[in-house]
mmCIF file of C-alpha atoms and ligand atoms in Angstrom:
data_model
loop_
_atom_site.group_PDB
_atom_site.id
_atom_site.type_symbol
_atom_site.label_atom_id
_atom_site.label_comp_id
_atom_site.label_asym_id
_atom_site.label_seq_id
_atom_site.Cartn_x
_atom_site.Cartn_y
_atom_site.Cartn_z
ATOM 1 C CA MET A 1 19.378 4.830 -13.655
ATOM 2 C CA GLU A 2 19.277 1.384 -15.200
ATOM 3 C CA VAL A 3 16.283 -0.823 -15.963
ATOM 4 C CA PHE A 4 16.298 -4.624 -15.735
ATOM 5 C CA LYS A 5 13.607 -7.145 -16.654
ATOM 6 C CA ILE A 6 15.644 -10.098 -15.431
ATOM 7 C CA TYR A 7 16.734 -10.159 -11.796
ATOM 8 C CA LYS A 8 19.909 -12.142 -12.502
ATOM 9 C CA LYS A 9 21.175 -9.233 -14.622
ATOM 10 C CA LEU A 10 20.418 -6.644 -11.954
ATOM 11 C CA GLU A 11 22.049 -8.804 -9.285
ATOM 12 C CA LYS A 12 25.441 -8.459 -10.973
ATOM 13 C CA HIS A 13 25.341 -4.684 -10.503
ATOM 14 C CA LEU A 14 24.491 -4.678 -6.789
ATOM 15 C CA ASN A 15 27.470 -4.217 -4.516
ATOM 16 C CA ASP A 16 26.842 -6.580 -1.608
ATOM 17 C CA ARG A 17 29.156 -4.651 0.713
ATOM 18 C CA GLU A 18 26.924 -1.572 0.537
ATOM 19 C CA ASN A 19 23.450 -1.142 2.027
ATOM 20 C CA VAL A 20 20.527 -1.565 -0.344
ATOM 21 C CA GLY A 21 17.221 0.272 0.006
ATOM 22 C CA PHE A 22 14.210 -1.245 -1.740
ATOM 23 C CA VAL A 23 10.879 0.249 -2.806
ATOM 24 C CA PRO A 24 8.385 -2.241 -4.256
ATOM 25 C CA THR A 25 5.603 -0.684 -6.368
ATOM 26 C CA MET A 26 2.950 -1.613 -8.901
ATOM 27 C CA GLY A 27 3.827 1.387 -11.085
ATOM 28 C CA ALA A 28 1.629 4.260 -12.300
ATOM 29 C CA LEU A 29 3.992 6.227 -10.107
ATOM 30 C CA HIS A 30 2.950 9.399 -8.274
ATOM 31 C CA ARG A 31 4.323 11.655 -5.536
ATOM 32 C CA GLY A 32 3.475 9.056 -2.888
ATOM 33 C CA HIS A 33 5.826 6.555 -4.505
ATOM 34 C CA LEU A 34 8.449 9.250 -5.050
ATOM 35 C CA SER A 35 8.462 10.100 -1.335
ATOM 36 C CA LEU A 36 9.421 6.484 -0.539
ATOM 37 C CA ILE A 37 12.095 6.434 -3.244
ATOM 38 C CA LYS A 38 13.598 9.746 -2.092
ATOM 39 C CA ARG A 39 13.718 8.443 1.474
ATOM 40 C CA SER A 40 15.540 5.316 0.308
ATOM 41 C CA LEU A 41 17.980 7.363 -1.778
ATOM 42 C CA ALA A 42 18.745 9.508 1.269
ATOM 43 C CA ASP A 43 19.254 6.465 3.529
ATOM 44 C CA ASN A 44 21.187 4.056 1.288
ATOM 45 C CA PRO A 45 24.033 4.135 -1.258
ATOM 46 C CA GLN A 46 22.024 1.796 -3.536
ATOM 47 C CA THR A 47 18.271 1.836 -4.197
ATOM 48 C CA VAL A 48 16.203 -0.727 -6.093
ATOM 49 C CA VAL A 49 12.671 0.175 -7.225
ATOM 50 C CA SER A 50 10.483 -2.618 -8.551
ATOM 51 C CA ILE A 51 7.508 -2.069 -10.824
ATOM 52 C CA PHE A 52 5.277 -5.113 -11.079
ATOM 53 C CA VAL A 53 1.483 -5.396 -11.082
ATOM 54 C CA ASN A 54 1.153 -8.510 -8.939
ATOM 55 C CA PRO A 55 -1.739 -10.618 -10.255
ATOM 56 C CA THR A 56 -2.054 -12.839 -7.170
ATOM 57 C CA GLN A 57 -3.193 -9.993 -4.917
ATOM 58 C CA PHE A 58 -6.249 -9.195 -7.071
ATOM 59 C CA ASP A 59 -9.458 -11.117 -6.440
ATOM 60 C CA ASP A 60 -11.285 -9.258 -9.204
ATOM 61 C CA ALA A 61 -10.174 -9.873 -12.796
ATOM 62 C CA ALA A 62 -11.693 -6.569 -14.001
ATOM 63 C CA ASP A 63 -9.768 -4.634 -11.338
ATOM 64 C CA LEU A 64 -6.501 -6.301 -12.417
ATOM 65 C CA GLN A 65 -7.215 -5.623 -16.070
ATOM 66 C CA ARG A 66 -7.946 -1.923 -15.667
ATOM 67 C CA TYR A 67 -5.148 -1.288 -13.156
ATOM 68 C CA PRO A 68 -3.133 1.559 -14.751
ATOM 69 C CA ARG A 69 0.095 0.500 -16.462
ATOM 70 C CA THR A 70 2.265 3.435 -17.536
ATOM 71 C CA LEU A 71 5.800 2.045 -17.635
ATOM 72 C CA ALA A 72 7.296 4.504 -20.157
ATOM 73 C CA LYS A 73 5.952 7.463 -18.149
ATOM 74 C CA ASP A 74 7.100 5.892 -14.880
ATOM 75 C CA LEU A 75 10.648 5.522 -16.167
ATOM 76 C CA GLU A 76 10.645 9.147 -17.354
ATOM 77 C CA LEU A 77 9.512 10.258 -13.895
ATOM 78 C CA LEU A 78 12.201 8.197 -12.168
ATOM 79 C CA GLN A 79 14.790 9.634 -14.558
ATOM 80 C CA THR A 80 13.904 13.149 -13.348
ATOM 81 C CA LEU A 81 15.200 12.215 -9.895
ATOM 82 C CA GLY A 82 18.658 12.239 -11.486
ATOM 83 C CA ALA A 83 19.778 9.583 -9.024
ATOM 84 C CA LYS A 84 21.594 6.278 -9.134
ATOM 85 C CA LEU A 85 18.636 3.899 -9.261
ATOM 86 C CA TRP A 86 18.184 0.269 -10.240
ATOM 87 C CA VAL A 87 14.703 -0.338 -11.621
ATOM 88 C CA TYR A 88 13.414 -3.913 -11.751
ATOM 89 C CA THR A 89 10.458 -4.402 -14.123
ATOM 90 C CA PRO A 90 9.944 -8.170 -14.309
ATOM 91 C CA GLU A 91 7.440 -10.287 -16.157
ATOM 92 C CA ALA A 92 5.569 -12.648 -13.814
ATOM 93 C CA ALA A 93 7.769 -15.626 -14.796
ATOM 94 C CA ASP A 94 10.947 -13.970 -13.452
ATOM 95 C CA LEU A 95 9.376 -13.889 -9.978
ATOM 96 C CA TYR A 96 6.928 -16.794 -9.996
ATOM 97 C CA GLY A 97 8.320 -19.278 -12.507
ATOM 98 C CA GLU A 98 5.698 -21.090 -14.540
ATOM 99 C CA SER A 99 2.686 -21.033 -12.201
ATOM 100 C CA LEU A 100 1.249 -18.162 -10.188
ATOM 101 C CA ALA A 101 1.276 -20.086 -6.904
ATOM 102 C CA VAL A 102 0.379 -18.271 -3.681
ATOM 103 C CA GLY A 103 2.282 -19.163 -0.508
ATOM 104 C CA GLU A 104 0.657 -20.322 2.714
ATOM 105 C CA TYR A 105 0.712 -17.800 5.518
ATOM 106 C CA ASP A 106 -0.937 -17.440 8.879
ATOM 107 C CA PHE A 107 -1.195 -13.837 9.984
ATOM 108 C CA GLY A 108 -3.958 -14.654 12.456
ATOM 109 C CA ALA A 109 -6.483 -11.912 13.209
ATOM 110 C CA LEU A 110 -4.412 -9.288 11.369
ATOM 111 C CA THR A 111 -5.741 -10.304 7.954
ATOM 112 C CA LYS A 112 -9.285 -11.132 9.067
ATOM 113 C CA THR A 113 -10.424 -7.498 9.188
ATOM 114 C CA MET A 114 -10.815 -4.662 6.657
ATOM 115 C CA GLU A 115 -8.884 -5.332 3.407
ATOM 116 C CA GLY A 116 -8.379 -8.969 4.416
ATOM 117 C CA ARG A 117 -12.108 -9.445 4.831
ATOM 118 C CA SER A 118 -13.105 -7.471 1.725
ATOM 119 C CA ARG A 119 -10.527 -8.859 -0.718
ATOM 120 C CA HIS A 120 -10.235 -12.639 -0.863
ATOM 121 C CA GLN A 121 -6.598 -13.853 -0.502
ATOM 122 C CA HIS A 122 -5.347 -10.291 -1.028
ATOM 123 C CA PHE A 123 -2.706 -10.415 1.712
ATOM 124 C CA GLU A 124 -1.576 -13.929 0.806
ATOM 125 C CA GLY A 125 -0.858 -12.548 -2.690
ATOM 126 C CA VAL A 126 0.911 -9.486 -1.260
ATOM 127 C CA ALA A 127 2.979 -11.607 1.152
ATOM 128 C CA THR A 128 3.919 -14.025 -1.643
ATOM 129 C CA VAL A 129 5.289 -11.343 -3.951
ATOM 130 C CA VAL A 130 6.949 -9.313 -1.179
ATOM 131 C CA GLU A 131 8.641 -12.427 0.245
ATOM 132 C CA LYS A 132 9.950 -13.327 -3.233
ATOM 133 C CA LEU A 133 11.206 -9.776 -3.786
ATOM 134 C CA LEU A 134 12.836 -9.474 -0.354
ATOM 135 C CA ARG A 135 14.594 -12.822 -0.780
ATOM 136 C CA LYS A 136 15.891 -11.806 -4.220
ATOM 137 C CA VAL A 137 16.933 -8.218 -3.504
ATOM 138 C CA GLY A 138 18.038 -8.856 0.103
ATOM 139 C CA PRO A 139 17.643 -5.179 1.030
ATOM 140 C CA THR A 140 18.913 -3.650 4.260
ATOM 141 C CA LYS A 141 15.758 -1.510 4.403
ATOM 142 C CA ALA A 142 12.460 -1.687 2.510
ATOM 143 C CA TYR A 143 10.041 1.251 2.347
ATOM 144 C CA PHE A 144 6.242 0.947 2.559
ATOM 145 C CA GLY A 145 3.560 3.633 2.699
ATOM 146 C CA GLU A 146 1.099 4.015 5.560
ATOM 147 C CA LYS A 147 -1.517 4.570 2.863
ATOM 148 C CA ASP A 148 -1.758 0.755 2.963
ATOM 149 C CA PHE A 149 -1.474 0.553 6.745
ATOM 150 C CA GLN A 150 -2.762 -3.011 7.101
ATOM 151 C CA GLN A 151 -0.307 -4.069 4.402
ATOM 152 C CA VAL A 152 2.581 -2.545 6.386
ATOM 153 C CA ARG A 153 1.547 -4.513 9.473
ATOM 154 C CA VAL A 154 1.317 -7.702 7.396
ATOM 155 C CA ILE A 155 4.798 -7.129 5.934
ATOM 156 C CA GLU A 156 6.258 -6.380 9.370
ATOM 157 C CA THR A 157 4.725 -9.655 10.595
ATOM 158 C CA LEU A 158 5.957 -11.549 7.522
ATOM 159 C CA VAL A 159 9.535 -10.338 8.051
ATOM 160 C CA ALA A 160 9.412 -11.372 11.729
ATOM 161 C CA GLN A 161 7.849 -14.793 10.986
ATOM 162 C CA LYS A 162 10.337 -15.641 8.220
ATOM 163 C CA ASN A 163 13.275 -14.068 10.026
ATOM 164 C CA LEU A 164 14.139 -11.928 6.990
ATOM 165 C CA GLN A 165 17.025 -9.511 7.574
ATOM 166 C CA THR A 166 15.298 -6.384 6.245
ATOM 167 C CA GLN A 167 14.194 -3.404 8.285
ATOM 168 C CA ILE A 168 10.713 -2.233 7.287
ATOM 169 C CA ILE A 169 10.416 1.558 7.155
ATOM 170 C CA ARG A 170 6.954 3.124 7.379
ATOM 171 C CA CYS A 171 6.450 6.280 5.336
ATOM 172 C CA PRO A 172 3.661 8.863 5.815
ATOM 173 C CA ILE A 173 0.723 9.247 3.411
ATOM 174 C CA VAL A 174 1.152 11.824 0.642
ATOM 175 C CA ARG A 175 -2.117 13.592 -0.229
ATOM 176 C CA GLU A 176 -3.665 15.820 -2.886
ATOM 177 C CA ALA A 177 -4.662 19.369 -1.878
ATOM 178 C CA ASN A 178 -8.218 18.205 -1.005
ATOM 179 C CA GLY A 179 -6.871 15.473 1.271
ATOM 180 C CA LEU A 180 -7.335 12.595 -1.185
ATOM 181 C CA ALA A 181 -4.575 10.046 -0.534
ATOM 182 C CA MET A 182 -2.493 9.699 -3.685
ATOM 183 C CA SER A 183 -3.044 6.368 -5.392
ATOM 184 C CA SER A 184 -2.436 4.865 -8.814
ATOM 185 C CA ARG A 185 -6.157 4.139 -8.964
ATOM 186 C CA ASN A 186 -6.934 7.885 -8.767
ATOM 187 C CA ALA A 187 -5.937 8.060 -12.449
ATOM 188 C CA LEU A 188 -9.144 6.118 -13.155
ATOM 189 C CA LEU A 189 -11.332 8.835 -11.588
ATOM 190 C CA THR A 190 -12.865 11.672 -13.575
ATOM 191 C CA THR A 191 -11.884 15.225 -12.593
ATOM 192 C CA GLU A 192 -15.216 15.623 -10.804
ATOM 193 C CA GLU A 193 -14.813 12.320 -8.932
ATOM 194 C CA ARG A 194 -11.288 13.273 -7.905
ATOM 195 C CA ALA A 195 -12.652 16.413 -6.292
ATOM 196 C CA GLN A 196 -15.422 14.434 -4.541
ATOM 197 C CA ALA A 197 -12.991 11.739 -3.362
ATOM 198 C CA GLY A 198 -11.608 14.055 -0.666
ATOM 199 C CA LEU A 199 -14.688 12.926 1.287
ATOM 200 C CA LEU A 200 -12.841 9.904 2.680
ATOM 201 C CA TYR A 201 -10.146 12.011 4.326
ATOM 202 C CA GLN A 202 -12.614 14.685 5.421
ATOM 203 C CA THR A 203 -14.727 11.972 7.068
ATOM 204 C CA LEU A 204 -11.696 10.540 8.870
ATOM 205 C CA GLN A 205 -10.710 13.994 10.118
ATOM 206 C CA ALA A 206 -14.186 14.747 11.447
ATOM 207 C CA ALA A 207 -14.429 11.273 13.007
ATOM 208 C CA LYS A 208 -11.096 11.897 14.744
ATOM 209 C CA THR A 209 -12.508 15.061 16.327
ATOM 210 C CA LYS A 210 -15.680 13.229 17.384
ATOM 211 C CA PHE A 211 -13.563 10.424 18.862
ATOM 212 C CA LYS A 212 -12.616 12.810 21.700
ATOM 213 C CA THR A 213 -16.201 13.257 22.880
ATOM 214 C CA GLN A 214 -18.524 10.682 21.305
ATOM 215 C CA SER A 215 -19.031 6.936 21.609
ATOM 216 C CA ILE A 216 -17.729 4.574 18.909
ATOM 217 C CA ASP A 217 -21.346 3.692 18.027
ATOM 218 C CA GLN A 218 -22.256 7.367 17.581
ATOM 219 C CA ILE A 219 -19.271 7.884 15.275
ATOM 220 C CA HIS A 220 -20.182 4.829 13.187
ATOM 221 C CA GLN A 221 -23.731 6.122 12.849
ATOM 222 C CA TRP A 222 -22.479 9.562 11.824
ATOM 223 C CA VAL A 223 -20.171 8.075 9.148
ATOM 224 C CA GLN A 224 -23.045 5.961 7.829
ATOM 225 C CA ASP A 225 -25.189 9.128 7.598
ATOM 226 C CA VAL A 226 -22.446 10.965 5.662
ATOM 227 C CA PHE A 227 -22.313 8.187 3.090
ATOM 228 C CA ASN A 228 -26.097 7.933 2.890
ATOM 229 C CA LYS A 229 -26.055 11.596 1.885
ATOM 230 C CA ASN A 230 -23.403 10.910 -0.760
ATOM 231 C CA PRO A 231 -24.852 7.991 -2.723
ATOM 232 C CA GLN A 232 -22.212 8.238 -5.452
ATOM 233 C CA PHE A 233 -20.044 6.395 -2.874
ATOM 234 C CA THR A 234 -20.568 2.869 -1.569
ATOM 235 C CA LEU A 235 -19.049 2.561 1.887
ATOM 236 C CA ASP A 236 -17.266 -0.771 2.322
ATOM 237 C CA TYR A 237 -16.106 -0.259 5.904
ATOM 238 C CA PHE A 238 -15.281 2.377 8.478
ATOM 239 C CA SER A 239 -13.362 1.081 11.436
ATOM 240 C CA ILE A 240 -11.480 2.402 14.448
ATOM 241 C CA CYS A 241 -8.751 -0.113 15.245
ATOM 242 C CA ASP A 242 -5.694 -0.368 17.405
ATOM 243 C CA GLU A 243 -2.606 0.190 15.258
ATOM 244 C CA THR A 244 -0.828 -3.011 16.235
ATOM 245 C CA HIS A 245 -3.384 -5.795 15.906
ATOM 246 C CA LEU A 246 -5.862 -3.913 13.714
ATOM 247 C CA GLN A 247 -8.813 -5.059 15.783
ATOM 248 C CA GLU A 248 -11.835 -2.851 16.320
ATOM 249 C CA ILE A 249 -11.495 -0.698 19.424
ATOM 250 C CA LYS A 250 -14.531 -1.082 21.628
ATOM 251 C CA ASN A 251 -13.560 1.538 24.138
ATOM 252 C CA PRO A 252 -11.268 4.517 23.488
ATOM 253 C CA ILE A 253 -8.741 3.553 26.188
ATOM 254 C CA GLY A 254 -7.457 0.322 24.627
ATOM 255 C CA GLY A 255 -4.482 0.519 22.224
ATOM 256 C CA ILE A 256 -3.284 3.277 19.880
ATOM 257 C CA PRO A 257 -6.331 4.183 17.779
ATOM 258 C CA ARG A 258 -6.413 4.729 14.016
ATOM 259 C CA GLY A 259 -9.414 5.277 11.754
ATOM 260 C CA PHE A 260 -9.712 3.269 8.535
ATOM 261 C CA ILE A 261 -12.096 3.692 5.642
ATOM 262 C CA ALA A 262 -12.760 2.008 2.293
ATOM 263 C CA ALA A 263 -15.394 3.044 -0.228
ATOM 264 C CA LYS A 264 -16.152 2.705 -3.898
ATOM 265 C CA LEU A 265 -16.668 5.773 -6.034
ATOM 266 C CA GLY A 266 -18.271 4.455 -9.176
ATOM 267 C CA ASN A 267 -16.180 1.346 -9.916
ATOM 268 C CA ILE A 268 -13.058 2.573 -8.212
ATOM 269 C CA ARG A 269 -12.193 1.376 -4.737
ATOM 270 C CA LEU A 270 -10.486 3.919 -2.484
ATOM 271 C CA ILE A 271 -8.911 3.419 0.944
ATOM 272 C CA ASP A 272 -7.517 5.772 3.545
ATOM 273 C CA ASN A 273 -6.559 5.904 7.218
ATOM 274 C CA LEU A 274 -5.639 8.438 9.884
ATOM 275 C CA SER A 275 -4.065 8.270 13.316
ATOM 276 C CA PHE A 276 -6.757 9.173 15.903
HETATM 277 P P1 AMP B 1 1.470 0.492 -4.924
HETATM 278 O O1 AMP B 1 2.175 0.821 -6.196
HETATM 279 O O2 AMP B 1 0.106 1.073 -4.829
HETATM 280 O O3 AMP B 1 1.546 -0.993 -4.604
HETATM 281 O O4 AMP B 1 2.296 1.219 -3.787
HETATM 282 C C1 AMP B 1 3.668 0.998 -3.612
HETATM 283 C C2 AMP B 1 4.077 1.572 -2.277
HETATM 284 O O5 AMP B 1 3.824 2.982 -2.280
HETATM 285 C C3 AMP B 1 3.293 0.974 -1.116
HETATM 286 O O6 AMP B 1 4.157 0.795 -0.005
HETATM 287 C C4 AMP B 1 2.253 2.019 -0.838
HETATM 288 O O7 AMP B 1 1.770 2.034 0.468
HETATM 289 C C5 AMP B 1 3.035 3.293 -1.141
HETATM 290 N N1 AMP B 1 2.120 4.400 -1.428
HETATM 291 C C6 AMP B 1 1.115 4.409 -2.333
HETATM 292 N N2 AMP B 1 0.437 5.575 -2.278
HETATM 293 C C7 AMP B 1 1.023 6.314 -1.307
HETATM 294 C C8 AMP B 1 0.780 7.607 -0.746
HETATM 295 N N3 AMP B 1 -0.217 8.371 -1.181
HETATM 296 N N4 AMP B 1 1.583 8.024 0.245
HETATM 297 C C9 AMP B 1 2.590 7.243 0.712
HETATM 298 N N5 AMP B 1 2.867 6.022 0.231
HETATM 299 C C10 AMP B 1 2.105 5.555 -0.758
#
């Protein structure tokens, strides 16, 4: 394993005749990240992992400030994989130059719902950094978690729009024993909150069962009732969308359905999703 802060130095080590797998992350690594990295290591002779907390995808300065940064621990964890890994840990200037400019993108309706609606310019920031990284690293395959399902769809659309020669590989969500989707932000929860936070997944599972027999309106009402009974959470949205366009499904026959949920527990925003 070797660590590089400057992309130009890493570039010299990449063998351009061999496939490159790429796993972009914001660090505070957990088993979810490791599952993507292991998949890349299995698929490709060379794997690049980036660790960079991308400021342009945060619309809340406090959220950016408290985002966990644990680089020394992350590198120790990656070392335990005992694999040939290139780790890219840039400062913002190595990716963005002098100003943190966000690119212009048009993802249409895809970014008008859910995370796109709740977080101003979030996906423009994500697309900007991912486009920069994909153009630099030029990977054969790049690995993204379904934990951020809308993000995966945005990246797939970005790659198609910009004609980038990288295959996007979707990886399944890795969860804690109580169903809580692993996330760097979980480190900010207390032990008690972590136990309570399984509610998001439990709600999605129950909603999936109800989806077989109940109307969409009934399910929405039921989810609202669950969160009314658990006032330590603030529900941001619950949505049943088709997997491709991420638009709300009005009747259960249209499109491949997936349930999405976002809620705050205390100050910490949690998201999850489940195929219905
Ligand atoms: P992040 O560091 O949160 O930006 O995540 C980096 C990548 O890891 C993204 O593609 C995420 O979707 C993915 N990821 C994060 N948490 C999980 C998880 N629990 N299971 C699978 N993938 C995940």
